Coordinates of C-alpha atoms and ligand atoms in Angstrom, one line a residue:
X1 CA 30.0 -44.1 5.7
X2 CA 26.8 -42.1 6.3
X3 CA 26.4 -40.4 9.9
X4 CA 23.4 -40.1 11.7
X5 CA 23.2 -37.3 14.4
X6 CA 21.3 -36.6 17.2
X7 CA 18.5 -34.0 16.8
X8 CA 18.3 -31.4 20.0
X9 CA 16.1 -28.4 20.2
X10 CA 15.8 -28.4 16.2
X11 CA 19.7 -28.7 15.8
X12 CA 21.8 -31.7 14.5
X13 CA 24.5 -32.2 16.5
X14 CA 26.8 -35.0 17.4
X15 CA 27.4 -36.8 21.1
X16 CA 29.0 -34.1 23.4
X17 CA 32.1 -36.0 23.8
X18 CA 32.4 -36.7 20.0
X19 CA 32.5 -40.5 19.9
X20 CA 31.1 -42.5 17.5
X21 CA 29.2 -46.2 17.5
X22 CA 29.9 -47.8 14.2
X23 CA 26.6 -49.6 12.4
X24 CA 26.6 -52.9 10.1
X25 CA 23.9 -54.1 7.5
X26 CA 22.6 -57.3 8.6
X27 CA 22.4 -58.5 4.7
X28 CA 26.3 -57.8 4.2
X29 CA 27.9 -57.8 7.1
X30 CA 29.6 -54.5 5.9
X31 CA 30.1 -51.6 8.5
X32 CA 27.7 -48.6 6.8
X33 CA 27.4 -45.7 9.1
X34 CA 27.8 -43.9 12.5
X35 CA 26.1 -42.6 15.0
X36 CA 26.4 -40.6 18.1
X37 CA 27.8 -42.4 21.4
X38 CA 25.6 -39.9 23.1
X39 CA 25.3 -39.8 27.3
X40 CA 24.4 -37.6 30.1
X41 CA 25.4 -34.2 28.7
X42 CA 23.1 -34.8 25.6
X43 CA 20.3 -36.2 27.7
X44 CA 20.5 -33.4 29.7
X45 CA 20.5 -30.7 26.7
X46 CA 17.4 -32.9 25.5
X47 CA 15.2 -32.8 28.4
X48 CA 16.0 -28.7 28.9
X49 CA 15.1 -28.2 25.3
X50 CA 12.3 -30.1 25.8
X51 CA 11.2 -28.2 28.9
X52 CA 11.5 -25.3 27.0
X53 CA 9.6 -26.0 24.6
X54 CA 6.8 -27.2 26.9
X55 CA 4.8 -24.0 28.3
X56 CA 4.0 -23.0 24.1
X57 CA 3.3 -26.3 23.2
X58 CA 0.8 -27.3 25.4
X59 CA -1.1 -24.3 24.8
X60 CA -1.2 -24.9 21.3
X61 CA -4.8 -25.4 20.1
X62 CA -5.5 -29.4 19.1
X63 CA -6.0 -28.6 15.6
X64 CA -2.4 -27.1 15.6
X65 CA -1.2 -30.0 17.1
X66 CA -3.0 -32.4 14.6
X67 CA -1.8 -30.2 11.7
X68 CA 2.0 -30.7 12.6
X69 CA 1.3 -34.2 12.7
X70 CA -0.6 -34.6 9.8
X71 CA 2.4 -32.6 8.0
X72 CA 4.6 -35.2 9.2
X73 CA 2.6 -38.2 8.1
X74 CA 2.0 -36.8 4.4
X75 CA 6.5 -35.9 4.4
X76 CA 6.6 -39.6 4.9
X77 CA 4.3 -40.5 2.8
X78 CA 6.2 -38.5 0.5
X79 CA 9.2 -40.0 1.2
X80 CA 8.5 -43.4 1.5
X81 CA 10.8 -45.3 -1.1
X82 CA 13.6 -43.3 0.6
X83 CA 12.6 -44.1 4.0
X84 CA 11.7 -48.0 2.8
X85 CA 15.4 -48.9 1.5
X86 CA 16.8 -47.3 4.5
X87 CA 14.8 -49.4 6.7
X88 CA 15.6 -52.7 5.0
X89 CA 19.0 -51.8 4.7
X90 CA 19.3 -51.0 8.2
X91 CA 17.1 -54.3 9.3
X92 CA 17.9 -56.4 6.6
X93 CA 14.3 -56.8 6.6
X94 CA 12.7 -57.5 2.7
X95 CA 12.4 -54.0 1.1
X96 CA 8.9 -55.2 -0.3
X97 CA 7.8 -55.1 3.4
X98 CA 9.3 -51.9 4.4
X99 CA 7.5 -50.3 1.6
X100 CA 3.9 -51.9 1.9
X101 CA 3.6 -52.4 6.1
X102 CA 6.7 -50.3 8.7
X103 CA 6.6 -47.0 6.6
X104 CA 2.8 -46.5 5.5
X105 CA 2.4 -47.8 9.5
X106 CA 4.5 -45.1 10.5
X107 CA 2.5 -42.6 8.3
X108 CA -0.6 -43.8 9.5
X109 CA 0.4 -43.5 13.7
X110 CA 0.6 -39.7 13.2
X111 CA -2.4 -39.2 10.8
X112 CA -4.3 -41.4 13.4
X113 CA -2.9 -39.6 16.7
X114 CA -3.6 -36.1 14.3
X115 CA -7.5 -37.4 14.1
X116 CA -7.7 -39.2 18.1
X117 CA -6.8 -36.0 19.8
X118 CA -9.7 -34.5 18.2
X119 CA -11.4 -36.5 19.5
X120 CA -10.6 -36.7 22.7
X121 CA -12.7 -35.9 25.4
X122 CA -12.8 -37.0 29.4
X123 CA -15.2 -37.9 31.9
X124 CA -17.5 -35.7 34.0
X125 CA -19.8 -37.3 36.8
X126 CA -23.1 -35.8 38.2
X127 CA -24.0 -36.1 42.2
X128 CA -27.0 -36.4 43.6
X129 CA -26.2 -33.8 46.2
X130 CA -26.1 -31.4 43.5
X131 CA -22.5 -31.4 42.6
X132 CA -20.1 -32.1 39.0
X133 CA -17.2 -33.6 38.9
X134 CA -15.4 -33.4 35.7
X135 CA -11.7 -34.9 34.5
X136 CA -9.3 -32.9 33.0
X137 CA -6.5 -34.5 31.2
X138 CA -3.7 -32.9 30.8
X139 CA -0.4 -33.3 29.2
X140 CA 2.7 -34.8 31.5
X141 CA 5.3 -32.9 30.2
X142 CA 9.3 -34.4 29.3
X143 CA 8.2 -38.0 28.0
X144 CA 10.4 -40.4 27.0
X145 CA 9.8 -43.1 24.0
X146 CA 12.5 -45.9 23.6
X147 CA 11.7 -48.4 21.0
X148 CA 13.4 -51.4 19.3
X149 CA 14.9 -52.9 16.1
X150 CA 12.2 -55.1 14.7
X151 CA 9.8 -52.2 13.2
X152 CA 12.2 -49.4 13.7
X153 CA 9.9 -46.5 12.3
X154 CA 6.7 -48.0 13.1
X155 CA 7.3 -48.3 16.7
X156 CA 9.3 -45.6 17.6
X157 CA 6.5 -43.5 15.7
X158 CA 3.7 -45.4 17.6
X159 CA 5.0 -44.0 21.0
X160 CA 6.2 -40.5 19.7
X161 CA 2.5 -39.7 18.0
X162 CA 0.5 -40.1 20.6
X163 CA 3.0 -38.2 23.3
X164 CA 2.9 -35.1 20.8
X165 CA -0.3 -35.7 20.3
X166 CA -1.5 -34.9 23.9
X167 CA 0.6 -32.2 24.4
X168 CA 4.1 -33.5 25.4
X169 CA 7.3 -32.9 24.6
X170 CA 9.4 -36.0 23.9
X171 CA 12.5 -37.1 23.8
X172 CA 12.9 -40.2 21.7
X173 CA 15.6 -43.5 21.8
X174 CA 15.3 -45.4 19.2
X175 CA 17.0 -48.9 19.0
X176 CA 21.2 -48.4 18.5
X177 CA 21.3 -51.3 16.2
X178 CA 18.7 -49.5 13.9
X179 CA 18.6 -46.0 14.0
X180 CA 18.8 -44.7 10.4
X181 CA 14.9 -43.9 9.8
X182 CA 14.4 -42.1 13.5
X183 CA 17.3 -39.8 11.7
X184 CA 15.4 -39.7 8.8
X185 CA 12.5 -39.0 10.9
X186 CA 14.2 -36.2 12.6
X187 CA 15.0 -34.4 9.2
X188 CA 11.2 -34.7 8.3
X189 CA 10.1 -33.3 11.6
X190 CA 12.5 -30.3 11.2
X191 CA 10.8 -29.6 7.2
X192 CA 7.3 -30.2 9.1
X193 CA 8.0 -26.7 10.7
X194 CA 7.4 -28.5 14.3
X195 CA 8.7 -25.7 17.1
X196 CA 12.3 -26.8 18.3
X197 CA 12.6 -29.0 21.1
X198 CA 8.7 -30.4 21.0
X199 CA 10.3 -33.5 19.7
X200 CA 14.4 -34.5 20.3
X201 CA 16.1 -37.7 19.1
X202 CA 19.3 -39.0 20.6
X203 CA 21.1 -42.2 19.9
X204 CA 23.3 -44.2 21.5
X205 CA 23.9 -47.6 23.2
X206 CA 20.8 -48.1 25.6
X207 CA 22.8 -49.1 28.8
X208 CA 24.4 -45.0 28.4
X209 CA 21.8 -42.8 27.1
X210 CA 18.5 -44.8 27.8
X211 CA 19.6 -45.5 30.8
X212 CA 20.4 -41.9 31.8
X213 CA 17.2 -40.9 29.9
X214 CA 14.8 -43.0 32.4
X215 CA 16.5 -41.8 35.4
X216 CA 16.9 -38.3 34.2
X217 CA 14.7 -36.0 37.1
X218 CA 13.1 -34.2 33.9
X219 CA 11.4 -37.1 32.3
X220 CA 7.8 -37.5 33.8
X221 CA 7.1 -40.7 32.1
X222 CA 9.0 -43.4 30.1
X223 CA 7.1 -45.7 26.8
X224 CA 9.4 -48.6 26.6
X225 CA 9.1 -51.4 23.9
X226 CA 11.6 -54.0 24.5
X227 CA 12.8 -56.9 25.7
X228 CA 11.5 -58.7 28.9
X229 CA 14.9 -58.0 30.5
X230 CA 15.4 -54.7 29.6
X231 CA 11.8 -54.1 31.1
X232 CA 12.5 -55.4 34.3
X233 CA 15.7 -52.6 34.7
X234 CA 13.8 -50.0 33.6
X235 CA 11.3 -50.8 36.2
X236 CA 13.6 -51.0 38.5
X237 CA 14.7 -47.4 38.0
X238 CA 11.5 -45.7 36.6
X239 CA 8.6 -47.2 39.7
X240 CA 11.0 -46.0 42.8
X241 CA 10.3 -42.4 40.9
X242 CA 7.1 -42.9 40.8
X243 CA 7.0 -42.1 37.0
X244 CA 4.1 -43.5 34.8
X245 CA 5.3 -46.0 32.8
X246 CA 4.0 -48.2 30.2
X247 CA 6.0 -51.6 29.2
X248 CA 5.6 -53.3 25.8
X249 CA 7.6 -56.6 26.2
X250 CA 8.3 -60.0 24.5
X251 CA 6.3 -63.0 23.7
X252 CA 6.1 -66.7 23.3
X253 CA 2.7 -66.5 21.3
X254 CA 0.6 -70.2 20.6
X255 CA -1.2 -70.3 17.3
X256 CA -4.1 -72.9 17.6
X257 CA -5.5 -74.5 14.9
X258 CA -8.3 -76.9 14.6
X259 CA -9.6 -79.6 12.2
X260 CA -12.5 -77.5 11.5
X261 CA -10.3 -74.3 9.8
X262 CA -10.4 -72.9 7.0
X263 CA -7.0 -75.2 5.7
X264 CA -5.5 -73.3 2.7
X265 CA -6.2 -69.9 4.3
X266 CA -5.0 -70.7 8.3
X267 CA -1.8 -72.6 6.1
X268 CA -0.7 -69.3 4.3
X269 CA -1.7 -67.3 7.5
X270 CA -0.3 -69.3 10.0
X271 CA 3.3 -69.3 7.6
X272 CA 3.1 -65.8 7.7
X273 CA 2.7 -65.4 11.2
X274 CA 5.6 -67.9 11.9
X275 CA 8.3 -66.0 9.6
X276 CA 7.4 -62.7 8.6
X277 CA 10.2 -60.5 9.2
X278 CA 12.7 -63.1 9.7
X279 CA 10.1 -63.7 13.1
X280 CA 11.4 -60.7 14.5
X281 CA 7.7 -59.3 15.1
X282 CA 6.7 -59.5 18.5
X283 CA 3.3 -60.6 17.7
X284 CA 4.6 -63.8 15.6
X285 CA 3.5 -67.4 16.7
X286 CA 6.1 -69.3 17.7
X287 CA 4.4 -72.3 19.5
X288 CA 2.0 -74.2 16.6
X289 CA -0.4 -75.9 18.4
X290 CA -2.6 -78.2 15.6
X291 CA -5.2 -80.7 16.7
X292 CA -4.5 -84.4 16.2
X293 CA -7.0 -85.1 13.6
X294 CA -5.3 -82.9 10.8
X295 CA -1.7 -82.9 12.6
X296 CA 0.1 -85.0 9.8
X297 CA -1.3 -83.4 7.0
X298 CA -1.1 -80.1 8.6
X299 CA 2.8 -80.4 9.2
X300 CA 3.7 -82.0 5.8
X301 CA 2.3 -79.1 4.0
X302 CA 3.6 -76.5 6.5
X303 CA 6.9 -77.7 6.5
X304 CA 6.6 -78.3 2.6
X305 CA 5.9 -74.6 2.2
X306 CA 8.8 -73.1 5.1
X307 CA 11.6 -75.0 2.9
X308 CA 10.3 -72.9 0.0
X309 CA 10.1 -69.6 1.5
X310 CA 12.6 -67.1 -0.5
X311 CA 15.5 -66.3 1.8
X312 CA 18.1 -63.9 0.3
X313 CA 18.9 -60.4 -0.8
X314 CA 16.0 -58.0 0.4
X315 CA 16.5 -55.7 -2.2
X316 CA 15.3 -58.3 -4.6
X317 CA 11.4 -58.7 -5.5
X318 CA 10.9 -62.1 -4.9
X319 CA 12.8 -62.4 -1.5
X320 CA 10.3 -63.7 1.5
X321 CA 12.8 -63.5 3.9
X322 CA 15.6 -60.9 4.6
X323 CA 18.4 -61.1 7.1
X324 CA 18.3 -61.5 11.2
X325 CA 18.9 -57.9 12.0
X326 CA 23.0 -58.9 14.0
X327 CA 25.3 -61.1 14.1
X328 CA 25.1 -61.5 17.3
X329 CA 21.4 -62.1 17.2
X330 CA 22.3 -64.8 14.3
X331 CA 24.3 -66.5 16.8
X332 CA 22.1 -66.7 19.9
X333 CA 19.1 -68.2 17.3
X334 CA 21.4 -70.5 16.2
X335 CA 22.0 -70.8 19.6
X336 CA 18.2 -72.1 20.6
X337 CA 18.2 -74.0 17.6
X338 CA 21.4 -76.0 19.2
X339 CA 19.2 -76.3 22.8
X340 CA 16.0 -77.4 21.2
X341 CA 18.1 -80.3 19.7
X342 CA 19.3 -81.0 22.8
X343 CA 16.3 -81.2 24.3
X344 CA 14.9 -84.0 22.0
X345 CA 13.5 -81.8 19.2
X346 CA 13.8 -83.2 15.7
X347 CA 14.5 -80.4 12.8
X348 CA 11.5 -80.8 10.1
X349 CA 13.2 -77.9 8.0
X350 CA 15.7 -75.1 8.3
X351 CA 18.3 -75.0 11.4
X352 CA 21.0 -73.3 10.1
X353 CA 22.5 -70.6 8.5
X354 CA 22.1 -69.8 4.9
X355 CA 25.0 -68.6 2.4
X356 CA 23.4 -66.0 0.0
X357 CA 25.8 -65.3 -3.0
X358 CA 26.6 -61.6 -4.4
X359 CA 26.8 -58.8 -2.4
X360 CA 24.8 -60.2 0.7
X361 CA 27.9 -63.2 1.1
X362 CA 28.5 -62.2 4.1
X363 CA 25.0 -61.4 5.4
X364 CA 23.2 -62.8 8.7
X365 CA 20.6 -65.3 7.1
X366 CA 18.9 -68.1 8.6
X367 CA 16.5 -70.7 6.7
X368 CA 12.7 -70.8 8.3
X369 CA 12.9 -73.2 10.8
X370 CA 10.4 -76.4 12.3
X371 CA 11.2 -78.0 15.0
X372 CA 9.2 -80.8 16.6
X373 CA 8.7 -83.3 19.2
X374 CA 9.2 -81.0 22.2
X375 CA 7.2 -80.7 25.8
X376 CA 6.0 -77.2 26.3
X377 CA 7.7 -77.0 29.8
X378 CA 11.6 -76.9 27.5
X379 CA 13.4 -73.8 27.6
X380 CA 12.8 -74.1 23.4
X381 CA 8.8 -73.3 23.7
X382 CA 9.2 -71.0 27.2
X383 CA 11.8 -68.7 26.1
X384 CA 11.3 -65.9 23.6
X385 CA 13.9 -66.6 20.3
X386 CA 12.5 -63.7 18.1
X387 CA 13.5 -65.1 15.2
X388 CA 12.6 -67.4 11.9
X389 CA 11.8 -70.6 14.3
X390 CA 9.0 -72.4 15.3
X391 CA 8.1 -75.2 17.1
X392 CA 4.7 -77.6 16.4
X393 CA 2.9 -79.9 17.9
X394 CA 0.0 -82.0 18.3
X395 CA -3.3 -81.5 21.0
X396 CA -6.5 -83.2 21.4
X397 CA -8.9 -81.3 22.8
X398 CA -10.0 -77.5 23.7
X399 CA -8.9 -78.2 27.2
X400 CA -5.5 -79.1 26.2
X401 CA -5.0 -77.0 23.4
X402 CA -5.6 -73.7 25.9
X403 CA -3.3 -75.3 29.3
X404 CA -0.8 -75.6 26.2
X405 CA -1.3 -72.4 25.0
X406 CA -1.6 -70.6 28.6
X407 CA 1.0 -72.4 29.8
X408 CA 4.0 -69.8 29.5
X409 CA 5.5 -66.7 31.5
X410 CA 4.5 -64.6 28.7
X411 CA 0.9 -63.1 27.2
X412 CA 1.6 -60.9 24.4
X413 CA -0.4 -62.6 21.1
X414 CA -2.0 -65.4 20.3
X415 CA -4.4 -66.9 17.1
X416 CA -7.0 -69.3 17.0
X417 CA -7.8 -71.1 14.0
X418 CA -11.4 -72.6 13.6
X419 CA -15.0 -72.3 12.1
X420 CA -16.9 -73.0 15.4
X421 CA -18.1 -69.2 16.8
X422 CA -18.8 -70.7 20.2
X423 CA -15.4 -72.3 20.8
X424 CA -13.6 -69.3 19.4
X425 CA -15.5 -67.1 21.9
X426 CA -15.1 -69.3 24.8
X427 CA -11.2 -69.8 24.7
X428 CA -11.0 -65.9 24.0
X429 CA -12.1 -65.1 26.8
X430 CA -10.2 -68.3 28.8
X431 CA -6.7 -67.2 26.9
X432 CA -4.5 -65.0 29.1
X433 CA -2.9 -62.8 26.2
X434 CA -4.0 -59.4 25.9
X435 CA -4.1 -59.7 21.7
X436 CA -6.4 -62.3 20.3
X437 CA -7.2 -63.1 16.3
X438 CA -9.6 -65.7 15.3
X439 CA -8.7 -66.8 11.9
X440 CA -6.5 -64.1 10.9
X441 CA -3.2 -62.1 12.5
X442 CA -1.7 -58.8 12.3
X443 CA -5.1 -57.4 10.9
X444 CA -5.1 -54.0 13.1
X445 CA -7.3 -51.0 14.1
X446 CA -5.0 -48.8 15.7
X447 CA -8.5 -47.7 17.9
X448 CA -7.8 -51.0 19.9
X449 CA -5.9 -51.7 23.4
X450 CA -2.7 -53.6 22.0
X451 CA -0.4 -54.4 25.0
X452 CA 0.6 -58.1 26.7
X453 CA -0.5 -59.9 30.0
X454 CA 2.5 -61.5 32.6
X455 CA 5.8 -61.1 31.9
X456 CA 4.6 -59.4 28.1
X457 CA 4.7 -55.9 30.0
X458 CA 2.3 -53.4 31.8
X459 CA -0.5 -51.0 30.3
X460 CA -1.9 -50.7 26.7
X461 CA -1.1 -48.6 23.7
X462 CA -3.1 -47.7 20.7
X463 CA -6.1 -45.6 20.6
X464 CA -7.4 -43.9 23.4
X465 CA -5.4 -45.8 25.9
X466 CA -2.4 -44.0 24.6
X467 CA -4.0 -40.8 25.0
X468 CA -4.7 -41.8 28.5
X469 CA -1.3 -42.6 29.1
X470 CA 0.1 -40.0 28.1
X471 CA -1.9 -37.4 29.9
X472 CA -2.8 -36.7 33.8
X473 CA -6.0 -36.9 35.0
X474 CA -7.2 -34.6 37.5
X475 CA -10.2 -34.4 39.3
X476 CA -12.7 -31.6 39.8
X477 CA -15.3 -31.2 42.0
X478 CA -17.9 -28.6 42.3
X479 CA -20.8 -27.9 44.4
X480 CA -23.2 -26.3 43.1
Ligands
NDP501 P1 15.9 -54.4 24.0 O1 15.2 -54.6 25.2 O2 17.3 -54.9 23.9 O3 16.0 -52.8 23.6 C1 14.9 -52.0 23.4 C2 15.3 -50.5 23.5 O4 15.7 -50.3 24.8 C3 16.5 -50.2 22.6 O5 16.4 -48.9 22.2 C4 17.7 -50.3 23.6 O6 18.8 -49.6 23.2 C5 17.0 -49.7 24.8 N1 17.7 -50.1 26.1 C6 18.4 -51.2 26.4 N2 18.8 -51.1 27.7 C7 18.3 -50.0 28.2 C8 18.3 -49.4 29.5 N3 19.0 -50.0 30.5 N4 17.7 -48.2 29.7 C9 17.0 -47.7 28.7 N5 16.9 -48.2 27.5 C10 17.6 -49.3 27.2 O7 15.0 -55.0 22.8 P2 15.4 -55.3 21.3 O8 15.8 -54.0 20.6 O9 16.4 -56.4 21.3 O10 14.0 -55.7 20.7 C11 13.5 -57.0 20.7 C12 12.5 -57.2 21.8 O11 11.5 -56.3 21.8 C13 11.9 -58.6 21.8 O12 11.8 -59.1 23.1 C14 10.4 -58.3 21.4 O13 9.5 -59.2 21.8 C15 10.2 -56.9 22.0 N6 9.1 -56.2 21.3 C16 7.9 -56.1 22.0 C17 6.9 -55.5 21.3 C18 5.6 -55.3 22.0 O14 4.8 -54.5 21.5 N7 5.3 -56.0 23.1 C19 7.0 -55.0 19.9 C20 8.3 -55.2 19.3 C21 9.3 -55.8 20.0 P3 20.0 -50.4 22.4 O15 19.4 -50.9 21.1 O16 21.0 -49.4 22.2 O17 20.4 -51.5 23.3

């Protein structure tokens, strides 16, 4: 059993009260290591470090700051076939994605963050009545960053970046069910020379330590990525403290695609978007939305190429599709899969579990799913199922391909497929999702806004926006 530990002012240690959570790989179902049950105590040793560290680190010059970060993002560069199988093993995610998108991502958030800082600057305004104001922004101080299990590394790094970046200390919680590559991280952090305490990682079950983390009087701010759910409680305890707080939630994302696409590519694109990652990204499209005209066609071929996706052991180089990362998770897909059939829908491919032979016999797989036939009111295409099912279905016009498309409780993603520039620009700006592709997904400049509308969670990361976020503005006003 390997056994992850928490990292506190530059020190490994375990939880204070020495228990132990027990972690499986999704692709065997075997128990494979342990981590730290941590709680108050180890929260509370975090956020002091981390106050300690505080008064040197701020002070140190931005090109310090970006050096340390840079360091960081070359050691996992370095390091990335290590840090690859330990992602996929810890996911069940294919190990061909691990290496070629969630560790060069995770390189690339702290070599970006290393160049942003430097270029940083804030605002000054001129008077007429001859004064200046100028903005300075400064650093918050104790931040927390609590990330999830989809793209362990690449998220959790996508907070913690940019909160070094600007001058914070942080104390970092990554997902329970995946927190092998934040250990990892942690190791790489300590070679990077990074002063102790600037950045602290402690694991444990998120209703213990996260939840004593966001209430904890030291933290000044709290970067959650998460659930819908698990947003609204941690609202609930972070805005009566009057903490800033940014919230990157779930999704129910529509894909639209019209008779005038590009067919082969949006077909290979829009397969992608359905079930890379098992579907466990939060940006996949879930709700197809095809226009009449090429909605036969259109579904025969998609469904023709789900059924021969690769599912199985992702270790191997052909595998397209790895595990779901739980059992548990297994089960409540399965789960939606059962509802959507109660609900009328009729099963084009997929719907239930696969059996992989060899080692992975026991592992949590499930074959790419279609599902049609269903309104877009059913609990099936309103709630999120974060996982390798989809639902299609048929519109026949612009006006109700976007009431379709706006018509959920989330606004994370959405993709529209079609060679006609004016009505791509027009339902851009009429979709109410804060991430919009026209014929493409996933393509990203980590210089852009990427956050979600309604219930898909509050403020914008990436870029400057996270710079913003994770500093204080203060005014200054001078007369002259
Ligand atoms: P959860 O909301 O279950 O957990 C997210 C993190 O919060 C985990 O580290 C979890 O710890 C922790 N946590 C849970 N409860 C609390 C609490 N009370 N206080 C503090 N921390 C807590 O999400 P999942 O890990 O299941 O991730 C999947 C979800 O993430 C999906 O809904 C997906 O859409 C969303 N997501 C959103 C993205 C976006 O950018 N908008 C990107 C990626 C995913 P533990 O694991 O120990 O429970």
């Amino acid at each position: 059993m390997k056994k992850i530990l928490n990292f506190i002012g530059g020190n490994f240690r375990e939880a204070k009260t020495g228990d132990f959570i027990e972690i499986t790989e999704p692709a065997t179902g075997q128990p494979y290591a342990i981590l730290p049950r941590s709680g108050k105590e180890d929260v509370d040793e975090a956020v002091v470090s981390a106050e300690s560290a505080f008064e040197e680190w701020k002070r140190t010059s931005l090109s310090e700051r970006a050096g340390y970060l840079r360091k960081i993002g070359d050691l996992i560069e370095e390091q990335l076939e290590e840090l690859s199988v330990s992602e996929s093993i810890d996911n069940g995610k294919p190990l061909k994605l691990a290496r070629s998108v969630d560790i060069p991502r995770a390189a690339a958030n702290f070599r970006f963050f290393a160049d942003a800082i430097t270029q940083f600057s804030s605002e000054s305004h001129e008077m007429p009545d001859e004064a200046i104001n100028y903005t300075l922004r400064q650093p918050i101080g104790t931040v927390a960053c609590i990330s999830p299990w989809n793209l362990p590394l690449y998220l959790f790094s996508w907070k913690i970046a940019p909160a070094l970046a600007a001058g914070n200390c942080v104390v970092g919680k990554p997902s329970e069910v995946t927190p092998m590559t934040a250990y990892l991280l942690s190791q790489i952090v300590m070679d990077s020379g990074l002063p102790p305490g600037v950045l602290n990682i402690v694991h444990g079950l998120g209703g213990e330590v996260g939840q004593e983390l966001i209430s904890h009087r030291g933290v000044k701010a709290v970067s959650f990525t998460g659930g819908t759910e698990t947003g609204k409680k941690i609202a609930s305890v972070v805005a009566p403290q009057f903490k800033k707080m940014s919230l990157e939630l779930g999704g129910k994302n529509p894909t639209l695609i019209f008779a005038d696409c590009n067919y082969e590519k949006t077909l290979s694109a829009v397969l992608k978007s359905a079930f890379a990652n098992q579907g466990q990204i939060c940006l996949c499209g879930s709700r197809i939305l095809i226009e009449d005209k090429i909605y036969d066609k259109f579904k025969k071929d998609f469904v023709e190429r789900a059924g021969k996706l690769v599912v199985g052991d992702p270790v191997l180089p052909d595998t397209q599709l790895g595990a779901v990362v739980s059992k548990d998770h297994m089960n409540k897909i399965l789960g939606h899969i059962k509802t959507a059939e109660k609900e009328g829908g009729k099963v084009l491919c997929g719907g239930q579990r696969i059996k992989v032979d060899g080692r992975c016999k026991k592992g949590y797989f499930i074959a790419p799913t279609v599902i049609e036939g269903l309104s877009q009111e059913c609990s099936t295409n309103q709630d999120e199922i974060f996982g390798p099912v989809v639902t299609i279905a048929p519109f026949s016009s612009d006006k109700e391909a976007l009431e379709m498309a706006n018509g959920t409780s989330y606004g994370l993603a959405t993709s529209i497929w079609t060679q006609n520039l004016s009505r791509a620009h027009k339902l851009s700006a009429e979709l109410d999702f804060g991430i919009i592709w026209v014929n493409c997904w996933l393509l990203r400049d980590l210089r852009t806004p990427f956050g979600g509308m309604k219930n898909s969670g509050m403020g914008r990361e990436g870029g400057l926006e996270a710079l913003r976020f994770f500093t204080e503005p203060k005014n200054v006003c001078i007369k002259y």
